[in-house]
Amino acid sequence: MKIICIGRNYAKHAAELKNEVPDEPVIFLKPDTALLRNNQPFFVPDFADEFHYETELVIKINRLGKNILPQFAHRYYDKIGMGIDFTARDLQSKLKEKGLPWERAKAFDSSAAISKNFVAKSKVKDIQNIEFKLLVNGEERQHGYTGDMLFKVDEIIAYVSQFFTLKIGDLIYTGTPAGVGPVKIGDRFEVFLQDEKMMDFLIK
Ligand code: MG
């Protein structure tokens, strides 16, 4: 399986990192070795100085597809999860300055935390009208509303599938809202999708 991530998909987040709002989705990939599952702790790596959390709605693909049209994209997933796209922000900034790929800053081991549970899409009336949030040590740090996405889930699936065949089990991280920030050893992360707690783990 592969992990496809969308960058800069919320205007306020693009602005907080002084990035332009893109006119096409920004895509990058993580390998399956990036997955951090089952609420296992995130051990802060030592190859960079500042690791940021990015809380994101995650779509799980349930059907093989290529060149999917937006109007059919909804048939290609039936489960919604939550994830954290951990990012070595200082390293990413250096790579961006030089125009180099981001992989070392984005695709390292455990950089893709994923919720244990997924919610059936059928439980959600409109995927573009749901909220999610991250609490760090009980305090709200990120609050996302999917209606604010620059590229909607179905548009993302259609766009991505022009370049990459989507396979069963692939995950799409749909981008983070504003409020990203550095992790600290000892932090407790709790992620909610609507009112349902999806993740609860520690930074070590
Ligand atoms: Mg992200």
Coordinates of N, CA and C and ligand atoms in Angstrom, one line a residue:
M1 N 0.8 -1.2 0.0 CA 0.0 0.0 0.0 C 0.9 1.3 0.0
K2 N 0.2 2.3 -0.4 CA 1.0 3.6 -0.4 C 0.2 4.7 0.4
I3 N 0.9 5.7 0.8 CA 0.3 6.8 1.5 C 0.5 8.0 0.7
I4 N -0.6 8.6 0.3 CA -0.6 9.8 -0.5 C -1.0 11.0 0.4
C5 N -0.2 12.0 0.3 CA -0.5 13.2 1.2 C -0.7 14.4 0.4
I6 N -1.7 15.3 0.8 CA -1.9 16.5 0.1 C -1.4 17.6 1.0
G7 N -0.6 18.5 0.4 CA -0.1 19.7 1.2 C -0.9 20.9 0.9
R8 N -0.9 21.9 1.8 CA -1.5 23.2 1.6 C -3.0 23.1 1.1
N9 N -3.8 22.3 1.8 CA -5.2 22.1 1.3 C -6.1 23.0 2.1
Y10 N -5.6 23.8 3.0 CA -6.4 24.7 3.8 C -5.7 26.1 3.7
A11 N -6.4 27.1 3.3 CA -5.8 28.4 3.0 C -5.1 29.0 4.2
K12 N -5.7 28.9 5.4 CA -5.1 29.5 6.6 C -3.8 28.8 7.0
H13 N -3.8 27.5 6.7 CA -2.5 26.7 7.0 C -1.4 27.1 6.0
A14 N -1.8 27.3 4.7 CA -0.8 27.7 3.7 C -0.2 29.1 4.1
A15 N -1.1 29.9 4.6 CA -0.7 31.3 5.0 C 0.2 31.2 6.2
E16 N -0.1 30.3 7.2 CA 0.8 30.3 8.4 C 2.2 29.9 8.1
L17 N 2.4 29.1 7.1 CA 3.7 28.7 6.7 C 4.3 29.6 5.5
K18 N 3.5 30.7 5.3 CA 3.9 31.6 4.2 C 4.1 30.9 2.8
N19 N 3.2 30.0 2.6 CA 3.1 29.3 1.2 C 2.0 30.0 0.5
E20 N 2.1 29.9 -0.9 CA 1.0 30.4 -1.7 C -0.1 29.4 -1.7
V21 N -1.3 29.8 -1.9 CA -2.4 28.9 -2.1 C -2.3 28.3 -3.5
P22 N -2.2 26.9 -3.5 CA -1.9 26.3 -4.8 C -3.1 26.3 -5.8
D23 N -2.8 26.3 -7.1 CA -4.0 26.1 -8.0 C -4.2 24.7 -8.5
E24 N -3.3 23.8 -8.0 CA -3.5 22.4 -8.2 C -3.1 21.7 -6.9
P25 N -3.6 20.5 -6.6 CA -3.2 19.9 -5.3 C -1.7 19.7 -5.2
V26 N -1.1 19.9 -4.1 CA 0.3 19.6 -3.8 C 0.3 18.2 -3.3
I27 N 1.1 17.3 -3.9 CA 1.1 15.9 -3.6 C 2.5 15.4 -3.2
F28 N 2.5 14.6 -2.1 CA 3.8 13.9 -1.8 C 3.4 12.5 -1.3
L29 N 4.4 11.6 -1.2 CA 4.1 10.2 -0.8 C 4.9 9.9 0.5
K30 N 4.4 9.0 1.2 CA 5.1 8.3 2.3 C 5.1 6.8 2.1
P31 N 6.2 6.1 2.5 CA 6.2 4.7 2.3 C 5.4 4.0 3.4
D32 N 5.1 2.7 3.3 CA 4.3 2.1 4.4 C 5.1 2.0 5.7
T33 N 6.4 2.1 5.6 CA 7.2 2.1 6.8 C 7.0 3.4 7.7
A34 N 6.3 4.3 7.1 CA 6.0 5.6 7.9 C 4.8 5.4 8.9
L35 N 4.1 4.3 8.7 CA 2.9 4.2 9.5 C 3.2 4.0 11.0
L36 N 2.4 4.7 11.8 CA 2.5 4.6 13.3 C 1.1 4.2 13.7
R37 N 0.9 3.0 14.2 CA -0.4 2.5 14.4 C -0.7 2.3 15.9
N38 N -2.0 2.0 16.1 CA -2.5 1.5 17.4 C -2.1 2.4 18.6
N39 N -2.1 3.7 18.4 CA -1.8 4.6 19.5 C -0.4 4.4 20.1
Q40 N 0.5 3.8 19.3 CA 1.8 3.7 19.8 C 2.5 5.1 20.0
P41 N 3.4 5.3 20.9 CA 4.0 6.6 21.1 C 4.8 7.0 19.8
F42 N 4.9 8.3 19.6 CA 5.8 8.9 18.6 C 7.1 9.2 19.3
F43 N 8.2 8.5 19.0 CA 9.5 8.8 19.5 C 10.1 9.9 18.7
V44 N 10.4 11.0 19.3 CA 11.0 12.2 18.5 C 12.3 11.8 18.0
P45 N 12.5 11.8 16.6 CA 13.8 11.4 16.1 C 14.9 12.5 16.4
D46 N 16.1 12.1 16.2 CA 17.2 13.1 16.5 C 17.9 13.7 15.3
F47 N 17.3 13.5 14.1 CA 17.9 14.0 12.9 C 17.5 15.4 12.5
A48 N 16.6 16.0 13.3 CA 16.2 17.4 13.1 C 15.9 18.0 14.4
D49 N 15.7 19.3 14.5 CA 15.4 20.0 15.7 C 14.0 20.3 16.0
E50 N 13.2 20.4 15.0 CA 11.8 20.7 15.2 C 10.8 19.9 14.4
F51 N 10.0 19.0 15.2 CA 9.1 18.2 14.5 C 7.7 18.7 14.8
H52 N 6.9 18.9 13.7 CA 5.6 19.5 13.9 C 4.5 18.4 13.7
Y53 N 3.4 18.6 14.4 CA 2.2 17.8 14.1 C 1.3 18.5 13.1
E54 N 0.7 17.7 12.2 CA -0.3 18.2 11.3 C -1.5 17.2 11.3
T55 N -2.6 17.6 11.8 CA -3.8 16.7 12.0 C -4.6 16.7 10.7
E56 N -4.9 15.5 10.2 CA -5.5 15.4 8.9 C -6.6 14.3 8.9
L57 N -7.6 14.6 8.1 CA -8.6 13.6 7.8 C -8.0 12.6 6.8
V58 N -8.2 11.3 7.0 CA -7.6 10.3 6.1 C -8.7 9.5 5.5
I59 N -8.5 9.2 4.2 CA -9.5 8.4 3.4 C -8.8 7.1 3.1
K60 N -9.5 6.0 3.3 CA -9.0 4.7 2.9 C -9.6 4.2 1.6
I61 N -8.8 3.9 0.6 CA -9.3 3.5 -0.7 C -9.7 2.0 -0.6
N62 N -10.9 1.7 -1.2 CA -11.4 0.3 -1.1 C -11.6 -0.3 -2.5
R63 N -11.1 0.3 -3.5 CA -11.3 -0.2 -4.9 C -10.2 0.2 -5.8
L64 N -9.8 -0.6 -6.7 CA -8.7 -0.3 -7.6 C -9.2 0.8 -8.6
G65 N -8.4 1.8 -8.9 CA -8.9 2.8 -9.8 C -7.8 3.6 -10.4
K66 N -8.0 4.0 -11.6 CA -7.1 4.9 -12.4 C -7.9 5.9 -13.2
N67 N -7.5 7.1 -13.3 CA -8.2 8.1 -14.1 C -9.7 8.2 -13.6
I68 N -9.9 8.3 -12.3 CA -11.2 8.3 -11.8 C -11.9 9.7 -12.0
L69 N -13.1 9.7 -12.5 CA -13.8 11.0 -12.6 C -14.3 11.5 -11.3
P70 N -14.3 12.8 -11.1 CA -14.7 13.3 -9.8 C -16.1 12.8 -9.4
Q71 N -17.0 12.7 -10.3 CA -18.4 12.3 -10.0 C -18.5 10.8 -9.5
F72 N -17.4 10.1 -9.8 CA -17.4 8.7 -9.4 C -16.5 8.4 -8.2
A73 N -15.8 9.4 -7.8 CA -14.7 9.3 -6.8 C -15.3 8.7 -5.5
H74 N -16.5 9.1 -5.1 CA -17.1 8.6 -3.9 C -17.2 7.1 -3.8
R75 N -17.2 6.4 -4.9 CA -17.3 5.0 -4.9 C -16.0 4.3 -4.5
Y76 N -14.9 5.1 -4.4 CA -13.6 4.5 -4.2 C -13.1 4.5 -2.7
Y77 N -14.0 4.9 -1.9 CA -13.6 4.8 -0.4 C -14.9 4.7 0.4
D78 N -14.8 4.0 1.5 CA -16.0 3.8 2.3 C -15.6 4.0 3.8
K79 N -14.4 4.4 4.1 CA -14.0 4.6 5.5 C -13.2 5.9 5.6
I80 N -13.4 6.5 6.8 CA -12.7 7.8 7.1 C -12.0 7.6 8.4
G81 N -10.7 8.0 8.4 CA -10.0 7.9 9.6 C -9.3 9.2 9.9
M82 N -8.5 9.3 10.9 CA -7.7 10.5 11.3 C -6.2 10.1 11.3
G83 N -5.4 11.1 11.0 CA -4.0 10.8 11.1 C -3.2 12.1 11.4
I84 N -1.9 11.9 11.8 CA -1.0 13.0 12.0 C 0.1 12.8 11.0
D85 N 0.3 13.9 10.2 CA 1.5 13.9 9.3 C 2.6 14.6 10.0
F86 N 3.5 13.8 10.7 CA 4.6 14.4 11.4 C 5.6 14.9 10.4
T87 N 6.2 16.1 10.7 CA 7.0 16.8 9.7 C 8.2 17.4 10.4
A88 N 9.4 17.1 9.9 CA 10.7 17.7 10.4 C 10.7 19.1 9.8
R89 N 10.1 20.1 10.5 CA 9.9 21.4 9.9 C 11.2 22.1 9.5
D90 N 12.2 22.1 10.4 CA 13.4 22.8 10.1 C 14.1 22.2 8.9
L91 N 14.1 20.9 8.8 CA 14.7 20.2 7.7 C 13.9 20.5 6.4
Q92 N 12.6 20.5 6.5 CA 11.7 20.7 5.3 C 12.0 22.1 4.8
S93 N 12.2 23.1 5.7 CA 12.4 24.5 5.2 C 13.7 24.5 4.5
K94 N 14.8 23.8 5.0 CA 16.0 23.8 4.3 C 15.9 23.2 2.9
L95 N 15.2 22.1 2.8 CA 15.0 21.4 1.5 C 14.2 22.3 0.6
K96 N 13.2 22.9 1.1 CA 12.4 23.8 0.2 C 13.2 24.9 -0.4
E97 N 14.0 25.5 0.5 CA 14.9 26.6 0.0 C 15.8 26.2 -1.1
K98 N 16.2 25.0 -1.1 CA 17.1 24.5 -2.1 C 16.4 23.9 -3.3
G99 N 15.0 23.8 -3.2 CA 14.2 23.2 -4.3 C 14.4 21.7 -4.3
L100 N 14.7 21.1 -3.2 CA 14.9 19.6 -3.2 C 13.7 18.9 -2.7
P101 N 13.5 17.6 -3.0 CA 12.4 16.9 -2.5 C 12.3 16.8 -0.9
W102 N 11.1 16.6 -0.4 CA 10.8 16.7 1.0 C 11.0 15.4 1.8
E103 N 11.2 14.3 1.1 CA 11.1 13.0 1.7 C 11.7 12.9 3.1
R104 N 12.9 13.3 3.2 CA 13.6 13.1 4.5 C 12.8 13.8 5.7
A105 N 12.2 14.9 5.3 CA 11.4 15.7 6.3 C 10.0 15.2 6.6
K106 N 9.5 14.4 5.6 CA 8.1 14.0 5.6 C 7.8 12.5 5.7
A107 N 8.8 11.7 5.2 CA 8.4 10.3 4.9 C 9.2 9.3 5.8
F108 N 9.8 9.9 6.9 CA 10.6 9.0 7.8 C 9.7 8.0 8.5
D109 N 10.4 7.1 9.2 CA 9.7 6.1 10.0 C 8.8 6.7 11.0
S110 N 7.5 6.3 11.1 CA 6.6 6.7 12.1 C 6.0 8.2 11.9
S111 N 6.3 8.7 10.7 CA 5.8 10.0 10.4 C 4.3 10.1 10.0
A112 N 3.7 8.9 9.8 CA 2.3 8.9 9.4 C 1.5 8.1 10.5
A113 N 1.2 8.9 11.6 CA 0.3 8.3 12.6 C -1.1 8.1 12.0
I114 N -1.7 6.9 12.3 CA -3.0 6.6 11.8 C -3.9 6.1 12.9
S115 N -5.2 6.5 12.8 CA -6.1 6.0 13.8 C -6.3 4.5 13.7
K116 N -6.6 3.9 14.9 CA -6.9 2.5 14.9 C -8.2 2.2 14.2
N117 N -9.2 3.1 14.6 CA -10.5 2.9 14.0 C -10.8 3.8 12.8
F118 N -11.6 3.3 11.9 CA -12.1 4.2 10.9 C -13.6 4.2 11.0
V119 N -14.2 5.3 10.6 CA -15.6 5.5 10.6 C -16.2 5.2 9.3
A120 N -17.3 4.5 9.2 CA -18.0 4.2 7.9 C -18.4 5.5 7.3
K121 N -18.2 5.7 6.0 CA -18.6 6.9 5.3 C -20.1 7.1 5.5
S122 N -20.8 5.9 5.5 CA -22.3 6.0 5.6 C -22.8 6.7 6.9
K123 N -21.9 6.7 7.9 CA -22.3 7.4 9.1 C -22.2 8.9 9.0
V124 N -21.5 9.4 8.0 CA -21.3 10.8 7.8 C -22.2 11.3 6.6
K125 N -23.0 12.3 6.9 CA -23.9 12.8 5.8 C -23.2 13.4 4.7
D126 N -22.2 14.3 5.0 CA -21.5 15.0 3.9 C -20.1 15.1 4.4
I127 N -19.2 14.4 3.7 CA -17.8 14.4 4.1 C -17.2 15.8 4.1
Q128 N -17.8 16.8 3.3 CA -17.3 18.1 3.3 C -17.9 19.0 4.3
N129 N -18.6 18.4 5.3 CA -19.2 19.2 6.3 C -19.0 18.5 7.7
I130 N -17.8 18.1 7.9 CA -17.5 17.6 9.2 C -16.3 18.3 9.9
E131 N -16.2 18.1 11.2 CA -15.2 18.8 12.0 C -14.3 17.8 12.6
F132 N -13.0 18.2 12.9 CA -12.1 17.4 13.6 C -11.2 18.3 14.4
K133 N -10.6 17.7 15.4 CA -9.7 18.5 16.3 C -8.6 17.7 16.9
L134 N -7.5 18.4 17.3 CA -6.4 17.9 18.0 C -6.3 18.6 19.4
L135 N -6.3 17.8 20.4 CA -6.0 18.3 21.7 C -4.6 17.9 22.1
V136 N -3.8 18.8 22.6 CA -2.5 18.5 23.2 C -2.5 18.8 24.6
N137 N -2.3 17.7 25.4 CA -2.4 17.9 26.9 C -3.8 18.5 27.3
G138 N -4.8 18.1 26.6 CA -6.2 18.5 26.9 C -6.6 19.9 26.4
E139 N -5.6 20.5 25.7 CA -5.9 21.9 25.2 C -6.0 21.8 23.6
E140 N -7.0 22.5 23.1 CA -7.2 22.4 21.6 C -6.2 23.2 20.9
R141 N -5.5 22.5 20.0 CA -4.4 23.1 19.1 C -4.8 23.3 17.7
Q142 N -5.6 22.3 17.2 CA -6.1 22.4 15.8 C -7.5 22.1 15.7
H143 N -8.2 22.8 14.9 CA -9.6 22.6 14.7 C -9.9 22.6 13.2
G144 N -10.3 21.5 12.6 CA -10.5 21.5 11.2 C -12.0 21.4 10.8
Y145 N -12.3 22.0 9.7 CA -13.7 21.9 9.1 C -13.4 21.5 7.7
T146 N -14.0 20.4 7.2 CA -13.6 19.9 5.9 C -14.2 20.8 4.8
G147 N -15.2 21.6 5.1 CA -15.8 22.6 4.2 C -14.7 23.6 3.8
D148 N -13.6 23.7 4.5 CA -12.6 24.7 4.2 C -11.5 24.1 3.3
M149 N -11.6 22.9 2.9 CA -10.6 22.3 2.0 C -10.6 23.0 0.7
L150 N -9.4 23.3 0.2 CA -9.3 24.0 -1.1 C -9.7 23.0 -2.2
F151 N -9.2 21.7 -2.0 CA -9.6 20.7 -3.0 C -10.4 19.6 -2.2
K152 N -11.6 19.4 -2.6 CA -12.5 18.4 -1.9 C -12.0 17.0 -2.1
V153 N -12.5 16.1 -1.2 CA -12.0 14.7 -1.2 C -12.2 14.1 -2.6
D154 N -13.3 14.3 -3.3 CA -13.5 13.7 -4.6 C -12.6 14.3 -5.6
E155 N -12.3 15.5 -5.5 CA -11.4 16.2 -6.5 C -10.0 15.6 -6.3
I156 N -9.6 15.4 -5.0 CA -8.3 14.9 -4.7 C -8.2 13.5 -5.3
I157 N -9.2 12.6 -5.1 CA -9.1 11.3 -5.6 C -9.0 11.3 -7.1
A158 N -9.7 12.1 -7.8 CA -9.7 12.2 -9.2 C -8.3 12.7 -9.7
Y159 N -7.8 13.7 -9.0 CA -6.5 14.3 -9.4 C -5.4 13.3 -9.3
V160 N -5.3 12.7 -8.1 CA -4.2 11.8 -7.7 C -4.2 10.6 -8.6
S161 N -5.4 10.1 -9.0 CA -5.5 8.9 -9.8 C -5.1 9.0 -11.2
Q162 N -4.9 10.3 -11.6 CA -4.3 10.5 -13.0 C -2.8 10.1 -13.0
F163 N -2.2 10.1 -11.9 CA -0.8 9.9 -11.8 C -0.5 8.5 -11.2
F164 N -1.2 8.1 -10.2 CA -1.0 6.9 -9.4 C -2.2 6.1 -9.4
T165 N -2.1 4.8 -9.8 CA -3.2 3.9 -9.7 C -3.5 3.7 -8.2
L166 N -4.8 3.9 -7.9 CA -5.2 3.7 -6.5 C -5.5 2.2 -6.2
K167 N -5.0 1.7 -5.1 CA -5.2 0.3 -4.8 C -5.9 0.2 -3.5
I168 N -6.5 -1.0 -3.3 CA -7.2 -1.2 -2.0 C -6.3 -1.1 -0.8
G169 N -6.7 -0.3 0.1 CA -5.8 -0.1 1.3 C -5.0 1.1 1.3
D170 N -4.9 1.8 0.1 CA -4.1 3.0 0.1 C -4.8 4.1 1.0
L171 N -3.9 4.9 1.5 CA -4.4 6.0 2.4 C -4.2 7.3 1.8
I172 N -5.1 8.2 1.9 CA -4.9 9.6 1.4 C -5.1 10.6 2.6
Y173 N -4.0 11.2 3.0 CA -4.0 12.3 4.0 C -4.4 13.6 3.3
T174 N -5.4 14.2 3.8 CA -6.1 15.3 3.0 C -5.6 16.7 3.3
G175 N -4.6 16.8 4.1 CA -4.0 18.2 4.4 C -4.5 18.6 5.8
T176 N -3.7 19.6 6.3 CA -4.0 20.0 7.7 C -4.5 21.4 7.7
P177 N -5.4 21.7 8.7 CA -5.8 23.1 8.9 C -4.8 23.9 9.7
A178 N -5.0 25.1 9.9 CA -4.0 26.0 10.6 C -3.8 25.5 12.1
G179 N -2.8 25.9 12.7 CA -2.5 25.6 14.1 C -1.4 24.6 14.3
V180 N -0.7 24.3 13.2 CA 0.4 23.3 13.4 C 1.5 23.9 14.3
G181 N 2.2 23.0 14.9 CA 3.2 23.4 15.9 C 4.1 22.3 16.3
P182 N 5.2 22.6 17.1 CA 6.2 21.6 17.5 C 5.6 20.6 18.5
V183 N 6.1 19.4 18.4 CA 5.8 18.4 19.4 C 6.8 18.5 20.6
K184 N 6.4 18.1 21.8 CA 7.3 18.1 22.9 C 7.3 16.8 23.6
I185 N 8.4 16.3 24.0 CA 8.4 15.0 24.7 C 7.5 15.1 26.0
G186 N 6.7 14.1 26.1 CA 5.8 14.2 27.3 C 4.4 14.6 26.9
D187 N 4.2 15.2 25.7 CA 2.8 15.6 25.2 C 1.9 14.4 25.1
R188 N 0.6 14.6 25.4 CA -0.4 13.6 25.1 C -1.2 14.2 23.9
F189 N -1.4 13.4 22.9 CA -2.2 13.8 21.7 C -3.5 13.1 21.7
E190 N -4.6 13.8 21.6 CA -5.9 13.2 21.4 C -6.5 13.8 20.2
V191 N -7.0 12.9 19.3 CA -7.6 13.4 18.0 C -9.1 13.0 18.0
F192 N -9.9 13.9 17.6 CA -11.4 13.6 17.5 C -11.9 13.9 16.1
L193 N -12.7 13.0 15.7 CA -13.5 13.2 14.4 C -14.9 13.4 14.9
Q194 N -15.5 14.6 14.6 CA -16.7 15.0 15.3 C -16.6 14.7 16.8
D195 N -17.4 14.0 17.4 CA -17.3 13.7 18.8 C -16.6 12.4 19.2
E196 N -16.2 11.7 18.2 CA -15.6 10.4 18.4 C -14.1 10.5 18.6
K197 N -13.6 10.0 19.7 CA -12.1 10.0 19.9 C -11.5 8.9 19.0
M198 N -10.6 9.3 18.2 CA -10.0 8.4 17.2 C -8.5 8.0 17.6
M199 N -7.8 8.9 18.2 CA -6.4 8.7 18.6 C -6.1 9.2 20.0
D200 N -5.2 8.5 20.7 CA -4.8 8.9 22.0 C -3.4 8.3 22.3
F201 N -2.4 9.1 22.1 CA -1.1 8.6 22.2 C -0.1 9.6 22.8
L202 N 1.1 9.2 23.1 CA 2.1 10.1 23.7 C 3.3 10.3 22.8
I203 N 3.9 11.5 23.1 CA 5.2 11.9 22.4 C 6.3 11.5 23.4
K204 N 7.2 10.7 22.9 CA 8.3 10.3 23.8 C 9.7 10.6 23.2
Ligands
MG1 MG 0.3 17.5 6.0

